Coordinates of C-alpha atoms in Angstrom, one line a residue:
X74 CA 131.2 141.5 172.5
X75 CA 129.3 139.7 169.6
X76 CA 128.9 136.3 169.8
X77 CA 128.9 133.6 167.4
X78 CA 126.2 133.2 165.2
X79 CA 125.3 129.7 166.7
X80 CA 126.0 131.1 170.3
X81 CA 123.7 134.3 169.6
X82 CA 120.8 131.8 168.7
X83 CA 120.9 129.9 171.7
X84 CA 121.5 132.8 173.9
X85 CA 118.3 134.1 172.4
X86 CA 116.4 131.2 173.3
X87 CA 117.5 130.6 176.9
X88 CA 115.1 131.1 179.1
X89 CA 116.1 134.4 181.3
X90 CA 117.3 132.9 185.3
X91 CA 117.6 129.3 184.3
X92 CA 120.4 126.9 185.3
X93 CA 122.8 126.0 182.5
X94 CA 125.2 123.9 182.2
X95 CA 127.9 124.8 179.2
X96 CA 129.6 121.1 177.9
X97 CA 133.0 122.1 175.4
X98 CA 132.2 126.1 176.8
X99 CA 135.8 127.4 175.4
X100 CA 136.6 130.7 176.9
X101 CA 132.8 131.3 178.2
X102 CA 131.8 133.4 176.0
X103 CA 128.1 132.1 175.9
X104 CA 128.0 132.2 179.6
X105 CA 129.4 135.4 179.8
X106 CA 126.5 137.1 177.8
X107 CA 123.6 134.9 179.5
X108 CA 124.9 135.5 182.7
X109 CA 125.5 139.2 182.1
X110 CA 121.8 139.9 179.7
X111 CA 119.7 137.3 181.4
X112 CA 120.7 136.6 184.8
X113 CA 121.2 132.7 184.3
X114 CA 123.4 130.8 187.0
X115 CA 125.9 128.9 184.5
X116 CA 128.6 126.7 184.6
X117 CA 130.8 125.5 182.0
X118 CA 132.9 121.9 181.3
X119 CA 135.9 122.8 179.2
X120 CA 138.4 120.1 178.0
X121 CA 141.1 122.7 177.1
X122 CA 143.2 124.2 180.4
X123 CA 143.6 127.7 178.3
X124 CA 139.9 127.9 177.8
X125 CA 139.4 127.0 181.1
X126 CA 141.7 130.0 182.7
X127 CA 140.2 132.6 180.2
X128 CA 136.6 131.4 181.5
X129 CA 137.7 131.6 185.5
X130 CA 139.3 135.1 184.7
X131 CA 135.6 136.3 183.4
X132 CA 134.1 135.4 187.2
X133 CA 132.7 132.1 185.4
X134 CA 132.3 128.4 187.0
X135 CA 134.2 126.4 184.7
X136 CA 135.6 122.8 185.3
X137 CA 138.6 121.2 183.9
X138 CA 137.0 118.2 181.8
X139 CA 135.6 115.7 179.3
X140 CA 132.3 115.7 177.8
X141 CA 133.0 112.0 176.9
X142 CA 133.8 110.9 180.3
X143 CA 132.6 113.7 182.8
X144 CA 128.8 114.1 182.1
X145 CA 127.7 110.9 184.0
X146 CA 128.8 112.6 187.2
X147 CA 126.0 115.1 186.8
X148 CA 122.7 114.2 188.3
X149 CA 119.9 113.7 186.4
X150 CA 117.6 117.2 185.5
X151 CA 119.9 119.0 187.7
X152 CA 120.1 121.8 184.8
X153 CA 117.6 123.8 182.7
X154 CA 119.5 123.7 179.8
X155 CA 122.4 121.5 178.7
X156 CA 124.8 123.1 175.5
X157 CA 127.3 121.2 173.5
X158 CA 128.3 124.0 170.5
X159 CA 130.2 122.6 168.3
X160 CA 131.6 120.0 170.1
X161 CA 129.7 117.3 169.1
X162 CA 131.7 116.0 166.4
X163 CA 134.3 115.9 168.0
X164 CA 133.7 113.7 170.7
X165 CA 134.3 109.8 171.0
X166 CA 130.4 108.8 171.7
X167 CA 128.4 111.3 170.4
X168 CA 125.2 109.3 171.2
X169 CA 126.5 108.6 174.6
X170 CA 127.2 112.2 175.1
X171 CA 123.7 112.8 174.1
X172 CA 122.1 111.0 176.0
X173 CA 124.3 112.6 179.3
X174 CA 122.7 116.3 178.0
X175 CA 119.3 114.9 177.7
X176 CA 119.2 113.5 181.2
X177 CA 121.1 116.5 182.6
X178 CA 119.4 119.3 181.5
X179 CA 115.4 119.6 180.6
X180 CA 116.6 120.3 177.3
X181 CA 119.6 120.2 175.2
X182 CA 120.9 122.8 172.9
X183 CA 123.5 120.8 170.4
X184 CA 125.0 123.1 167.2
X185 CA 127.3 121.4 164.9
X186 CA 128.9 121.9 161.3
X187 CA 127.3 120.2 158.2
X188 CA 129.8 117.9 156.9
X189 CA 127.2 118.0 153.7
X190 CA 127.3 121.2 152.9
X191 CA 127.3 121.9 149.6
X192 CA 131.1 123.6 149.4
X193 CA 132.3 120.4 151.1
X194 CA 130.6 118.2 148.3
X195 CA 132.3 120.2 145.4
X196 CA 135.4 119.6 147.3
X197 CA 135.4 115.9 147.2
X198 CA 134.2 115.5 143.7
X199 CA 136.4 117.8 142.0
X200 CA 139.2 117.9 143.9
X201 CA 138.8 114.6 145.2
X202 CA 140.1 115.5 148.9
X203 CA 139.1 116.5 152.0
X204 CA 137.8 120.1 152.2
X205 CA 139.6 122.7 154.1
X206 CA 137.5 125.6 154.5
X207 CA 137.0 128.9 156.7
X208 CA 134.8 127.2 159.1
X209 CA 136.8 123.7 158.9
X210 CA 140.0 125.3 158.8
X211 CA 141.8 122.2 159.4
X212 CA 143.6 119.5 157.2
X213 CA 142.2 116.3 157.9
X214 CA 145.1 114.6 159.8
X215 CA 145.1 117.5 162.3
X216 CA 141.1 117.7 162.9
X217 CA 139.6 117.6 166.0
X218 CA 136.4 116.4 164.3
X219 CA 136.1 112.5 164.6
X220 CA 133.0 112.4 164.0
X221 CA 131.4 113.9 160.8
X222 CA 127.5 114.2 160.5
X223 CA 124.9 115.9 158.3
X224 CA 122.1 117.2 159.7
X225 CA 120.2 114.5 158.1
X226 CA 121.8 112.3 159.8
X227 CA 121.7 114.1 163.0
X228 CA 117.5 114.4 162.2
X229 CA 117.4 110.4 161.4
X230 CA 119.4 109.8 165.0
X231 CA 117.0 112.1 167.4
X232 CA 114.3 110.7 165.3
X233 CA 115.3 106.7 165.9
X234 CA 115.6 107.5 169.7
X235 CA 112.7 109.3 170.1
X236 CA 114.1 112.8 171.4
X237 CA 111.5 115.7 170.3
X238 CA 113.0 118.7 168.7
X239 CA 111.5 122.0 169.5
X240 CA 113.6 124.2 167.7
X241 CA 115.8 124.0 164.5
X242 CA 118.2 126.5 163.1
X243 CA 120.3 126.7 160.0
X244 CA 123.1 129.2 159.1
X245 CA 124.7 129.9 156.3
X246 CA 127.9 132.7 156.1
X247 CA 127.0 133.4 159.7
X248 CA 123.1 134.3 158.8
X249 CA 119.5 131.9 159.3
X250 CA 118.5 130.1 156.3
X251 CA 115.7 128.1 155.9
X252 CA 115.3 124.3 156.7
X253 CA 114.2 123.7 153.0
X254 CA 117.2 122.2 151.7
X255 CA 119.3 122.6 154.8
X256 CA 121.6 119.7 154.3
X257 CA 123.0 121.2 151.1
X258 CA 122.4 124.6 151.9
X259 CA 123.4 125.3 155.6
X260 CA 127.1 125.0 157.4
X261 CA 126.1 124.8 160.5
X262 CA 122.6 123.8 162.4
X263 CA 121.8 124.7 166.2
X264 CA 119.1 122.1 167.6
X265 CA 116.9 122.4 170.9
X266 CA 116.2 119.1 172.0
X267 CA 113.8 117.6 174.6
X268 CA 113.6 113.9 175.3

């Protein structure tokens, strides 16, 4: 099974028998392939009851919850790595959330879509509407994005709060592109943050 492109790049930077923890997992399919290729003890927090059964049905350790109100029952550093995939945006408190995955895990993988990508911009000025696209397939009355960020605005946040980032990643169609010019350029970015 392939993963996604964002999933792939975390799962190749996971350190082989660490503890994750998986925030907005879906139907495991990270944990799936770290547990399977790299041995790593993971657990997932799914808000979706589907997601959740297809996860349990894999052999995974997946909860029933919400990233937005669940994390603060976690103790601090009990996990190596925490991962929120593109789930970010949708939440209520995205810096709250943040700061949850930061305290939780040693370090925090967070992927997200570019709201500022450059197919989104054409959309608003010369159609003058919301963009619907492939990877935001959704009109925007029935999107479970609430919060829309760029990853310059994502860089300005981890910058006013201090949170070092040790890896950046940028995709474009599904493969890397370069940081230069990433907020125009890439759809979505993967982050590995460490505060």
């Amino acid at each position: 099974m392939s993963l996604r492109p964002d999933l792939a790049i975390i799962a190749d930077n996971v350190a082989p028998g660490s503890r994750v923890l998986d925030v907005g997992c879906g139907d495991g399919a990270l944990m799936a392939a770290l547990r399977d290729a790299k041995g790593v003890d993971a657990r997932g927090l799914e808000l979706d009851a589907g997601n959740v059964a297809a996860a349990v049905s894999r052999g995974l350790s997946v909860i029933q919850g919400d990233a937005d109100s669940d994390l603060a029952d976690y103790p601090d550093a009990s996990f190596d790595y925490a991962i929120l995939s593109q789930t970010l945006q949708t939440t209520r408190r995205p810096d709250m959330v943040l700061d949850h995955l930061l305290r939780i895990g040693r370090r925090a993988f967070v992927s997200f879509p570019n709201f500022a990508h450059w197919r989104g911009r054409l959309s608003l000025m010369w159609g003058g509407r919301m963009p619907v696209t492939r990877l935001l397939p959704e009109e925007w009355y029935d999107t479970p994005n609430i919060h829309h960020l760029t990853i310059d605005d994502f860089r300005a946040f981890v910058k006013g709060r201090g949170i070092t980032v040790e890896g950046a990643w940028f995709l474009s169609g599904g493969k890397r592109t370069t940081s230069a010019g990433a907020n125009f350029f890439a759809e979505h970015a993967v982050f590995l943050l460490k505060s």
